[in-house]
mmCIF file of C-alpha atoms and ligand atoms in Angstrom:
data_model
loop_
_atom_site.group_PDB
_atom_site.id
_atom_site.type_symbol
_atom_site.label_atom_id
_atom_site.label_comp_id
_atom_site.label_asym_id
_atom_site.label_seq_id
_atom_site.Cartn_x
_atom_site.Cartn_y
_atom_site.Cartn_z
ATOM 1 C CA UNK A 151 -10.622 -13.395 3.242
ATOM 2 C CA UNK A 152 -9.224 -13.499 -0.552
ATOM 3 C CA UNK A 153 -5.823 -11.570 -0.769
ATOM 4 C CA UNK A 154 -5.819 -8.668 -3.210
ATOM 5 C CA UNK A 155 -3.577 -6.896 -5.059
ATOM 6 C CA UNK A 156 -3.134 -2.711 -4.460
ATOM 7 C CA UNK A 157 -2.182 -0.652 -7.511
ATOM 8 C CA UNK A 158 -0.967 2.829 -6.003
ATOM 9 C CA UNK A 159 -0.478 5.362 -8.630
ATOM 10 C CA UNK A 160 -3.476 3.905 -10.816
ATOM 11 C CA UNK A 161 -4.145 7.381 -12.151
ATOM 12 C CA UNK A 162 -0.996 7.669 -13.929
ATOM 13 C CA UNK A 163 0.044 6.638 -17.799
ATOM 14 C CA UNK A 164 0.811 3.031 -16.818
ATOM 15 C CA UNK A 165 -1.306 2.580 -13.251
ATOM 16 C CA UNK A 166 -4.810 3.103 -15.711
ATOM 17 C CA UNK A 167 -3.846 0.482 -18.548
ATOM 18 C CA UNK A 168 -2.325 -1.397 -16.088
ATOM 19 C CA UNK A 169 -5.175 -1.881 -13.622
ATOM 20 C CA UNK A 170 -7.200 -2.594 -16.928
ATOM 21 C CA UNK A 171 -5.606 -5.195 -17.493
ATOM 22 C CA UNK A 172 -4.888 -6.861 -13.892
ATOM 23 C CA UNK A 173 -8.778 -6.995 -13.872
ATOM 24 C CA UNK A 174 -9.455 -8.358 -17.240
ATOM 25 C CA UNK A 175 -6.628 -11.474 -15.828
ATOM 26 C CA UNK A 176 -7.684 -11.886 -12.055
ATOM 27 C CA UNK A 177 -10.988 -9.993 -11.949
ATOM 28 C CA UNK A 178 -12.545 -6.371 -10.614
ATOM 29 C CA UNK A 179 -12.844 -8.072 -6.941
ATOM 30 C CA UNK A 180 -8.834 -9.027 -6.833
ATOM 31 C CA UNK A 181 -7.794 -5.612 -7.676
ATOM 32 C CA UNK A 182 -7.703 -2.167 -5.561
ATOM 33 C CA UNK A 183 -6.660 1.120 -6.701
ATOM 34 C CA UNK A 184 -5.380 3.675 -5.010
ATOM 35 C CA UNK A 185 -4.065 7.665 -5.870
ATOM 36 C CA UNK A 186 -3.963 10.657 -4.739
ATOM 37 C CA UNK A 187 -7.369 11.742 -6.726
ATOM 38 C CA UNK A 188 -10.356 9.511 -7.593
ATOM 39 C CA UNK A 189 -10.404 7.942 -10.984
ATOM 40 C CA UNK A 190 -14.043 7.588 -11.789
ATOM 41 C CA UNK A 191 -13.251 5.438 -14.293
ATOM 42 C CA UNK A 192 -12.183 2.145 -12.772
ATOM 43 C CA UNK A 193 -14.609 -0.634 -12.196
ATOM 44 C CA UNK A 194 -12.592 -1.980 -9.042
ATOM 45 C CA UNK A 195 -12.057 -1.184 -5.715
ATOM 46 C CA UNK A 196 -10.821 2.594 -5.345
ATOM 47 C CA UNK A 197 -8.967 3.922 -2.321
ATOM 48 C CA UNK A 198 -7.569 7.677 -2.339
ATOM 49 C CA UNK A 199 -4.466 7.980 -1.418
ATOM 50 C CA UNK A 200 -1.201 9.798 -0.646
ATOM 51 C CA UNK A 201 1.522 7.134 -0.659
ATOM 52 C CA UNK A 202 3.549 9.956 2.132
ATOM 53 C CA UNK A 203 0.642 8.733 4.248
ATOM 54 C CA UNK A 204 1.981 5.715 5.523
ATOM 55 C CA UNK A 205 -1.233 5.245 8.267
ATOM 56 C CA UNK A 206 -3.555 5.660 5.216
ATOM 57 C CA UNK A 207 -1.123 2.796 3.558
ATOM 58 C CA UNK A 208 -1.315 0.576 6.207
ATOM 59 C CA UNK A 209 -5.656 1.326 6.626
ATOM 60 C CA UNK A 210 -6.214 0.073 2.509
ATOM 61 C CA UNK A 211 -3.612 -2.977 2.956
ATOM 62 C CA UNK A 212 -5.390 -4.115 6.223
ATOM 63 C CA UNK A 213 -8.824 -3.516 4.952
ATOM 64 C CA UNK A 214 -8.522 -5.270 1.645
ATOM 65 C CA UNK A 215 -6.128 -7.864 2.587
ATOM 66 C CA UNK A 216 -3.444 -6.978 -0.230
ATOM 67 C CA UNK A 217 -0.491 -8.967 -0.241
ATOM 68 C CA UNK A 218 0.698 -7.426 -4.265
ATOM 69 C CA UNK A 219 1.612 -4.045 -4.576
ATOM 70 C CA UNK A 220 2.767 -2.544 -7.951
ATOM 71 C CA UNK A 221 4.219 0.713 -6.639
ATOM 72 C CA UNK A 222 3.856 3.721 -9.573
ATOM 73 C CA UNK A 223 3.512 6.559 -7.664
ATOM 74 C CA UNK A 224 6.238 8.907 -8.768
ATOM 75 C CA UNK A 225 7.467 12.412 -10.271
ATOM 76 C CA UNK A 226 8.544 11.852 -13.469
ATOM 77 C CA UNK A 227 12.279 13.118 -14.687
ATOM 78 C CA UNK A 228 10.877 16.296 -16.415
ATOM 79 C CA UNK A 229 8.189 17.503 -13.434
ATOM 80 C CA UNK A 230 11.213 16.782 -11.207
ATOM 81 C CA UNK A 231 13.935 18.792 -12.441
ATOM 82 C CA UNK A 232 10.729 21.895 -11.627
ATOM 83 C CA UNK A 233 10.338 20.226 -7.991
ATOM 84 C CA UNK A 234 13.583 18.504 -7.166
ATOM 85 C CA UNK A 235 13.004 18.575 -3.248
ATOM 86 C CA UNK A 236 9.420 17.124 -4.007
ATOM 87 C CA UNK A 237 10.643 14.994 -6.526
ATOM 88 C CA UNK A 238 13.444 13.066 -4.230
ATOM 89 C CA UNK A 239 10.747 13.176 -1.392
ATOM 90 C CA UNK A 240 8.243 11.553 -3.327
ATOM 91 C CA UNK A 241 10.053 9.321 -5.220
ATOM 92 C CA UNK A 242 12.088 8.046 -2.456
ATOM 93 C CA UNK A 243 10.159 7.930 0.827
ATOM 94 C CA UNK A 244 6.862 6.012 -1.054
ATOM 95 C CA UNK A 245 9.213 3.365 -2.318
ATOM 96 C CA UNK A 246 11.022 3.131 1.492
ATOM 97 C CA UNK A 247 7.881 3.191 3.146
ATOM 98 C CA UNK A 248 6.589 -0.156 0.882
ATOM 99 C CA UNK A 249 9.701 -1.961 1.467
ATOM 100 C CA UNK A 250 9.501 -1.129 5.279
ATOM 101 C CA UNK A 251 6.172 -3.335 4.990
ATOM 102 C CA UNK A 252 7.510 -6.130 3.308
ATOM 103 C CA UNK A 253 10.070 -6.038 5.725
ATOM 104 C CA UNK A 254 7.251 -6.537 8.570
ATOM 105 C CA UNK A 255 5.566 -9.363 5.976
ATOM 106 C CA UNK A 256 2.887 -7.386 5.549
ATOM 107 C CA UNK A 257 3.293 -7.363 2.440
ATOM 108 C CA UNK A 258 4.380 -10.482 0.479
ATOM 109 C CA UNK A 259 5.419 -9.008 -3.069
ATOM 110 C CA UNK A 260 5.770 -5.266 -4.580
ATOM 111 C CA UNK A 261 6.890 -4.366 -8.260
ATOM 112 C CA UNK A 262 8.444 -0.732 -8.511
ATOM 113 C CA UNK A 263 9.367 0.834 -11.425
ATOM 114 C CA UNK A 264 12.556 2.213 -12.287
ATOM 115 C CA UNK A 265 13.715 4.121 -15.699
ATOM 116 C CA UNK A 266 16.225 4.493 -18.366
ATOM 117 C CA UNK A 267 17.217 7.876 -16.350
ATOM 118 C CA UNK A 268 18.971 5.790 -14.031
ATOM 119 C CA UNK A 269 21.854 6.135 -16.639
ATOM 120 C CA UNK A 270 23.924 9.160 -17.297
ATOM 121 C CA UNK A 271 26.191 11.073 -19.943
ATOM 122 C CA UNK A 272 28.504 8.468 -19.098
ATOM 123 C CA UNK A 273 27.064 5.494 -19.991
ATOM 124 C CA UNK A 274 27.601 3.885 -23.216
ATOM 125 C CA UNK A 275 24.845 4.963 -25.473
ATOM 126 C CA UNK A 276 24.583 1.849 -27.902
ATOM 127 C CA UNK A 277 23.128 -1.270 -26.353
ATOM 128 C CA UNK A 278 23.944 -0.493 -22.873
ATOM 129 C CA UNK A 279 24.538 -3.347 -20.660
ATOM 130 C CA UNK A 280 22.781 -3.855 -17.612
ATOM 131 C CA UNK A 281 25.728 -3.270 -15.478
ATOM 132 C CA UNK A 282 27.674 -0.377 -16.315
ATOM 133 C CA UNK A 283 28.437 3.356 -15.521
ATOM 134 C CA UNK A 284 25.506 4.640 -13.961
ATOM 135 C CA UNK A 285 26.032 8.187 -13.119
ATOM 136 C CA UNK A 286 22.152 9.948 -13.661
ATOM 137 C CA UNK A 287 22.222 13.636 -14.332
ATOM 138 C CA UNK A 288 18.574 14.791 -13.334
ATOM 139 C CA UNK A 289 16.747 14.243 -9.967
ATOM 140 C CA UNK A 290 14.575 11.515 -11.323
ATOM 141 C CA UNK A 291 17.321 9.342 -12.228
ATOM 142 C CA UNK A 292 19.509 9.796 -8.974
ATOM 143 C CA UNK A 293 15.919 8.838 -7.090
ATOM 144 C CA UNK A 294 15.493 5.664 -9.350
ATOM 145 C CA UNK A 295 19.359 4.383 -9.221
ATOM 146 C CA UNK A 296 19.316 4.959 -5.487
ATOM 147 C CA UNK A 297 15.479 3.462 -5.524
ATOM 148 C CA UNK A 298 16.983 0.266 -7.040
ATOM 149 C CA UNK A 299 20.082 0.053 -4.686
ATOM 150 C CA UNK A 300 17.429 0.003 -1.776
ATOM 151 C CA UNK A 301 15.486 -2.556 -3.889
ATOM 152 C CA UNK A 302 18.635 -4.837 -3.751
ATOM 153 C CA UNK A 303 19.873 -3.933 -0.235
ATOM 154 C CA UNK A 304 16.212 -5.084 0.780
ATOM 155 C CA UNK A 305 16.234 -8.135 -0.835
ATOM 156 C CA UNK A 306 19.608 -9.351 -0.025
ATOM 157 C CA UNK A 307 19.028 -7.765 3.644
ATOM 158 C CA UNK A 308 15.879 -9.121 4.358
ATOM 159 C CA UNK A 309 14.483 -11.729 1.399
ATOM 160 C CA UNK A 310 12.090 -9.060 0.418
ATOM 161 C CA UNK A 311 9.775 -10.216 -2.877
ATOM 162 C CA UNK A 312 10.850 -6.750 -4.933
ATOM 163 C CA UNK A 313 10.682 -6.669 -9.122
ATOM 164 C CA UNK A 314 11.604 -4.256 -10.846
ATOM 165 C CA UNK A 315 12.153 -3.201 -15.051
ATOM 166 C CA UNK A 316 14.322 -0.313 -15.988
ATOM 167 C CA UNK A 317 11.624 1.055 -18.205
ATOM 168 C CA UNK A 318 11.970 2.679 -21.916
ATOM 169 C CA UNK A 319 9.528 5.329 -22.991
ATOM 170 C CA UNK A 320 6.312 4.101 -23.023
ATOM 171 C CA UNK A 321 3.483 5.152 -25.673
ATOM 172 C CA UNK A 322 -0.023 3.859 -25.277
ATOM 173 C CA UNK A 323 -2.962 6.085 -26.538
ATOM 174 C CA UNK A 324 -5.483 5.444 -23.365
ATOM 175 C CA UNK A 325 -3.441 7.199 -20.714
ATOM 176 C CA UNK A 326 -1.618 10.533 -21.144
ATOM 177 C CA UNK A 327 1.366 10.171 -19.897
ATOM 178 C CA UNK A 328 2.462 13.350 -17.181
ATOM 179 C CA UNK A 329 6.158 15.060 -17.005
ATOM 180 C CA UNK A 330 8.382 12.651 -18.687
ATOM 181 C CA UNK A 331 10.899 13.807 -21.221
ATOM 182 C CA UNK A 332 9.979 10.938 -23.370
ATOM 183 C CA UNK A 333 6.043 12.272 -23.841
ATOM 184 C CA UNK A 334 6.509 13.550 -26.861
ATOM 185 C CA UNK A 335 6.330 10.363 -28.471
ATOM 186 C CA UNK A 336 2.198 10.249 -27.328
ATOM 187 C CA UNK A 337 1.142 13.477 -27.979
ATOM 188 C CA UNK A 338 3.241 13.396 -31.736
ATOM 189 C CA UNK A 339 0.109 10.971 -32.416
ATOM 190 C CA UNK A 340 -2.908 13.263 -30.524
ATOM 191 C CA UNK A 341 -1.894 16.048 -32.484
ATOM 192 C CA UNK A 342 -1.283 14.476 -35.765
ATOM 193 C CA UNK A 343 -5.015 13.175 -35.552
ATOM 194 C CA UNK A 344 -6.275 16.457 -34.685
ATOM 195 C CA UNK A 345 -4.109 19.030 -36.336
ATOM 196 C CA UNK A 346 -1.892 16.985 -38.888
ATOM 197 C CA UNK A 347 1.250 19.066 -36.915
ATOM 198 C CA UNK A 348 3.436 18.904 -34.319
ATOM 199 C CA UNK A 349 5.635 21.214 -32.574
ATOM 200 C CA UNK A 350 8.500 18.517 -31.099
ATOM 201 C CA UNK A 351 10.487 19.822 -27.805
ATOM 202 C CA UNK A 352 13.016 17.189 -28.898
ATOM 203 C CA UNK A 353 15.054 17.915 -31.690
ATOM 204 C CA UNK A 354 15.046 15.641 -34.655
ATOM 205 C CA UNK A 355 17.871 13.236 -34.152
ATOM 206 C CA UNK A 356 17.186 12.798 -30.313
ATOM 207 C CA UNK A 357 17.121 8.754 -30.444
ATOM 208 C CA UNK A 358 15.987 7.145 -27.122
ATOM 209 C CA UNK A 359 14.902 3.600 -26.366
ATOM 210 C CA UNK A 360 11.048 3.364 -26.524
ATOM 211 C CA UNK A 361 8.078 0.811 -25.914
ATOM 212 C CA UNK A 362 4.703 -0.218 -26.754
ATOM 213 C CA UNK A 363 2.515 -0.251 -23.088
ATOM 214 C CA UNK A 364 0.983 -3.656 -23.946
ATOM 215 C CA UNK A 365 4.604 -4.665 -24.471
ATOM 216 C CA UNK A 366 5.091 -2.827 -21.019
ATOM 217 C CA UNK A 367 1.967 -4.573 -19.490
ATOM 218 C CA UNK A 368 2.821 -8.165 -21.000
ATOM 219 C CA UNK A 369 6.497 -7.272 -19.028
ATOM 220 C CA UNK A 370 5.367 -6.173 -16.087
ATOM 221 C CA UNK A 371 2.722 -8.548 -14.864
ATOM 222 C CA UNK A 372 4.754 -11.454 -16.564
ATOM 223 C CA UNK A 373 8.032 -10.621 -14.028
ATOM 224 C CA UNK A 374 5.534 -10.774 -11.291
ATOM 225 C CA UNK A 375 4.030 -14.339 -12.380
ATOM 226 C CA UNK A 376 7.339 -16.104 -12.998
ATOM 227 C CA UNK A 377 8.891 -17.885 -9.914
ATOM 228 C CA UNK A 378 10.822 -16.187 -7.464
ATOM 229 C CA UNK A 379 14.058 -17.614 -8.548
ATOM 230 C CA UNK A 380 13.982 -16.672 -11.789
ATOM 231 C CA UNK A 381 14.102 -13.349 -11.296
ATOM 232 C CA UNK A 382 18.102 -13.333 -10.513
ATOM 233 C CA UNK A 383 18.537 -9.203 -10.579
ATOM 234 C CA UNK A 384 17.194 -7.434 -7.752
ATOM 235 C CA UNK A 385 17.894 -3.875 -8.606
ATOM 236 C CA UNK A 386 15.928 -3.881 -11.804
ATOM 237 C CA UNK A 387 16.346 -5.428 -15.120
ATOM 238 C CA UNK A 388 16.941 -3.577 -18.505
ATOM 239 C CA UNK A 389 14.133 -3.919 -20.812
ATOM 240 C CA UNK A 390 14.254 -2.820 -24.687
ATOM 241 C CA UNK A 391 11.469 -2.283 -27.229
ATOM 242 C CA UNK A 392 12.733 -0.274 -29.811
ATOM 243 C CA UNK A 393 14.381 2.843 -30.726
ATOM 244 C CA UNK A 394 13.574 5.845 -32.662
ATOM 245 C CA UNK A 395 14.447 9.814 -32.644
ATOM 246 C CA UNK A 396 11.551 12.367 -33.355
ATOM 247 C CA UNK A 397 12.303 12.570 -37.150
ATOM 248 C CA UNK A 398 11.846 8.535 -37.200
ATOM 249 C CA UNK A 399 8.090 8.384 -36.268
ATOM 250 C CA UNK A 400 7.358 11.384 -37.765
ATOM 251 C CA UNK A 401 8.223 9.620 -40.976
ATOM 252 C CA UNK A 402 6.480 6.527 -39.794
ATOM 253 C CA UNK A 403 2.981 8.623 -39.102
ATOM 254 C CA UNK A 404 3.451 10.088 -42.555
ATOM 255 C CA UNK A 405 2.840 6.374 -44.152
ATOM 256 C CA UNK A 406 -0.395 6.732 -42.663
ATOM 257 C CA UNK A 407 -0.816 11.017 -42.465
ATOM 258 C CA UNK A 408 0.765 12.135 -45.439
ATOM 259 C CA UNK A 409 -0.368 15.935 -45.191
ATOM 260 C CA UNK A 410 1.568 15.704 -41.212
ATOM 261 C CA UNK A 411 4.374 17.853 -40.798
ATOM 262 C CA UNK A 412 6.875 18.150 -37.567
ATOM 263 C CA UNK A 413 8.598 21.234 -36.706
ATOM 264 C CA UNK A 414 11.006 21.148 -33.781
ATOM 265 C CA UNK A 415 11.726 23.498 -30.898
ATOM 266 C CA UNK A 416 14.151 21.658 -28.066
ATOM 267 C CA UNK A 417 14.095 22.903 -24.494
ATOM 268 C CA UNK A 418 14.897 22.036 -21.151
ATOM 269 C CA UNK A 419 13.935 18.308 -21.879
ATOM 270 C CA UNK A 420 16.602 18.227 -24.569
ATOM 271 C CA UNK A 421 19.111 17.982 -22.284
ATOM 272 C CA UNK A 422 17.952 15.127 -20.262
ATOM 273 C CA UNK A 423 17.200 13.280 -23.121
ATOM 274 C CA UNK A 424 20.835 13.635 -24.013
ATOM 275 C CA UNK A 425 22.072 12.316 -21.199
ATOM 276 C CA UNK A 426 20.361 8.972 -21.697
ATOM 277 C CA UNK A 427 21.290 5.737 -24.085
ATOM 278 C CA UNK A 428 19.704 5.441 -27.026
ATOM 279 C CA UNK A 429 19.154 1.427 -27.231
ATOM 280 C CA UNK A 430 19.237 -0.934 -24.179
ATOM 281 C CA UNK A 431 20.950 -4.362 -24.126
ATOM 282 C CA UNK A 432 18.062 -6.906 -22.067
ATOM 283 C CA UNK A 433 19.335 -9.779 -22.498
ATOM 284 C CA UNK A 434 19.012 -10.577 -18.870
ATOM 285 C CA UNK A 435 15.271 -10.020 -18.995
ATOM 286 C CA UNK A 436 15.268 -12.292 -22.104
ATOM 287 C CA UNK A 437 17.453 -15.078 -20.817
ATOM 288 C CA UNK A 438 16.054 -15.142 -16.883
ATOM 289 C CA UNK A 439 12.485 -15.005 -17.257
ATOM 290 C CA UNK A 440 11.644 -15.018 -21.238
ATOM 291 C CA UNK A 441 10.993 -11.281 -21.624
ATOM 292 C CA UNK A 442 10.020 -10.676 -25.766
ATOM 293 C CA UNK A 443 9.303 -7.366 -27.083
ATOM 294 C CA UNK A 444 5.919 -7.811 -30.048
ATOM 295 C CA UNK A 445 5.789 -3.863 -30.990
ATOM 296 C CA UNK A 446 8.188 -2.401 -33.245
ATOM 297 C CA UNK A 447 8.020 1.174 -34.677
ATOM 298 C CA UNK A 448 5.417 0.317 -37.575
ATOM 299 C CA UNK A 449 3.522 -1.704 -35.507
ATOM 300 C CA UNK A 450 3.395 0.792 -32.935
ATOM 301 C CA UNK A 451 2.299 3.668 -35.118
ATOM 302 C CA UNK A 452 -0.623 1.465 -36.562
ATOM 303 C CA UNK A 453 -1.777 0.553 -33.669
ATOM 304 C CA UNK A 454 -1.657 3.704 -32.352
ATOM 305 C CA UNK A 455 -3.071 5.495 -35.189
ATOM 306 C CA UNK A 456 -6.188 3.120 -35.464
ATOM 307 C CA UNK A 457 -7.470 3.612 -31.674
ATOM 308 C CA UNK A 458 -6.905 7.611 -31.995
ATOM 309 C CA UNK A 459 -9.261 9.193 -34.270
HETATM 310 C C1 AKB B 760 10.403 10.027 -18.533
HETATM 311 O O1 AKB B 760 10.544 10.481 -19.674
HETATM 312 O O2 AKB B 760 10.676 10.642 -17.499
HETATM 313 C C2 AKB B 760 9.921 8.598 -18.385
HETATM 314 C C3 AKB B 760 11.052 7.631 -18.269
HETATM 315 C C4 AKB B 760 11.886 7.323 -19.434
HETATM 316 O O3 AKB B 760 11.271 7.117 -17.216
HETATM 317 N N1 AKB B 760 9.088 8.250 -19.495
#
């Protein structure tokens, strides 16, 4: 039986472009996805799923053979500072309960996510290096630092196949993204198309490192082709697109909108956002296994703006 690769959290802003695009490389029949509700879009394999359900877990691996697993499921760090108990559980016990298996070999490989909220007032905002102070402020961010030390600890512990990318912002304009502090940088395009304004719940100079999802995409599946031994960090690598506060792509869209306008009316998210860096030193990424951003902020916007309408 062919091996197959499970995508659990396909429903979510990355787990939809991403399955996309694992199809279009190793075909419908390689790839399963899995969440907690039924995406009637996908054109693979689809498995509901609750990744606290462990026995379900076990059931789809068995069934389909899957030996990948890119692990999204997760609250993201605005929805978590609402549910911080549901947040920790979620965030947490999914990612233990996939490194249990490839503990057990039942599992040969797993990429998990982890975030620019795993940094903290602390941390030196400019270029932050990839090992510095790393004291997160929200629930997410203590979930996804203390997700990547039991990344690591598994690795080191047991020779566990884990990958993992610190990841910016990400803005794509076929998946809404859900609860993230950074999601104003999607919907600023939505609503330009459809209203030419937008009410911004970041204030104007709020500057946080950002990407383009096929940047993200390219990233992702390309640390999971390259050869175990090039990927050196275990905990999860920085990765940087580009950066850009609300009044910066406003003023981008208005190249292409001029009639948009952008008011702004910060609230809780303002402080989380504050508590993050505002660029990201990868140089790891780029030096271990090649990683390249292609997207910059005009790019970005034009891209973006030509697929919305
Ligand atoms: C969020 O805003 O919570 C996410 C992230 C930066 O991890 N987009």
């Amino acid at each position: 039986m062919d091996t197959k690769t499970l995508v659990i959290g396909a429903g979510g802003q990355i787990g939809k472009e991403l399955v996309q695009e694992l199809c279009k490389i190793y075909g419908n029949d390689k790839i399963v996805a899995s969440d907690i509700r039924k995406d009637e879009g996908v054109k693979c394999d689809f498995e509901t799923l609750d990744v606290l359900d462990t026995k379900r877990l076990v059931e789809i691996i068995k069934k389909h053979n899957v030996k990948e697993v890119y692990h999204l499921a997760a609250l993201l760090s605005a929805t978590a500072e609402q549910f911080p108990e549901k947040g920790w559980k979620l965030n947490m016990e999914g990612l233990l309960s996939v490194l249990e298996l490839m503990k057990d070999k039942v599992i040969d490989k797993m990429f998990w996510p982890s975030s620019i909220a795993v940094f903290g007032p602390n941390t030196p905002k400019q270029n932050t290096p990839q090992y510095t102070i790393m004291e997160p402020s929200t629930v997410y961010g203590i979930s996804k630092q203390a997700g990547e030390r039991w990344c690591e600890y598994y690795n080191k512990r047991y020779g566990v196949d884990v990958r993992s990318i610190r990841y910016p912002g990400l803005i794509g304009w076929q998946s809404a993204p859900g609860g993230g502090t950074t999601d104003y940088a999607v919907h600023i395009f939505h609503e330009a198309r459809k209203q030419k304004k937008y009410e911004c719940f970041l204030s104007e100079d709020t500057t946080l490192p950002m990407m383009y999802m096929s940047d993200a995409l390219r990233a992702t599946i390309g640390l999971m082709q390259v050869p175990s031994d090039k990927v050196k960090i275990r905990s999860s690598y920085n990765l940087a697109g580009m950066s850009f506060s609300p009044k910066d792509i406003a003023a981008e869209i208005k190249k292409h909108i001029p009639e948009f306008t952008i008011t702004y009316k910060p609230d809780y998210r303002q402080p989380i956002a504050d508590s993050w860096p505002q660029s990201i030193d990868d140089s790891f990424a780029r030096e271990h296994w090649g990683w390249k951003h292609q997207y910059d902020l005009a790019a970005m916007t034009k891209d973006m703006l030509d697929h919305i309408k």
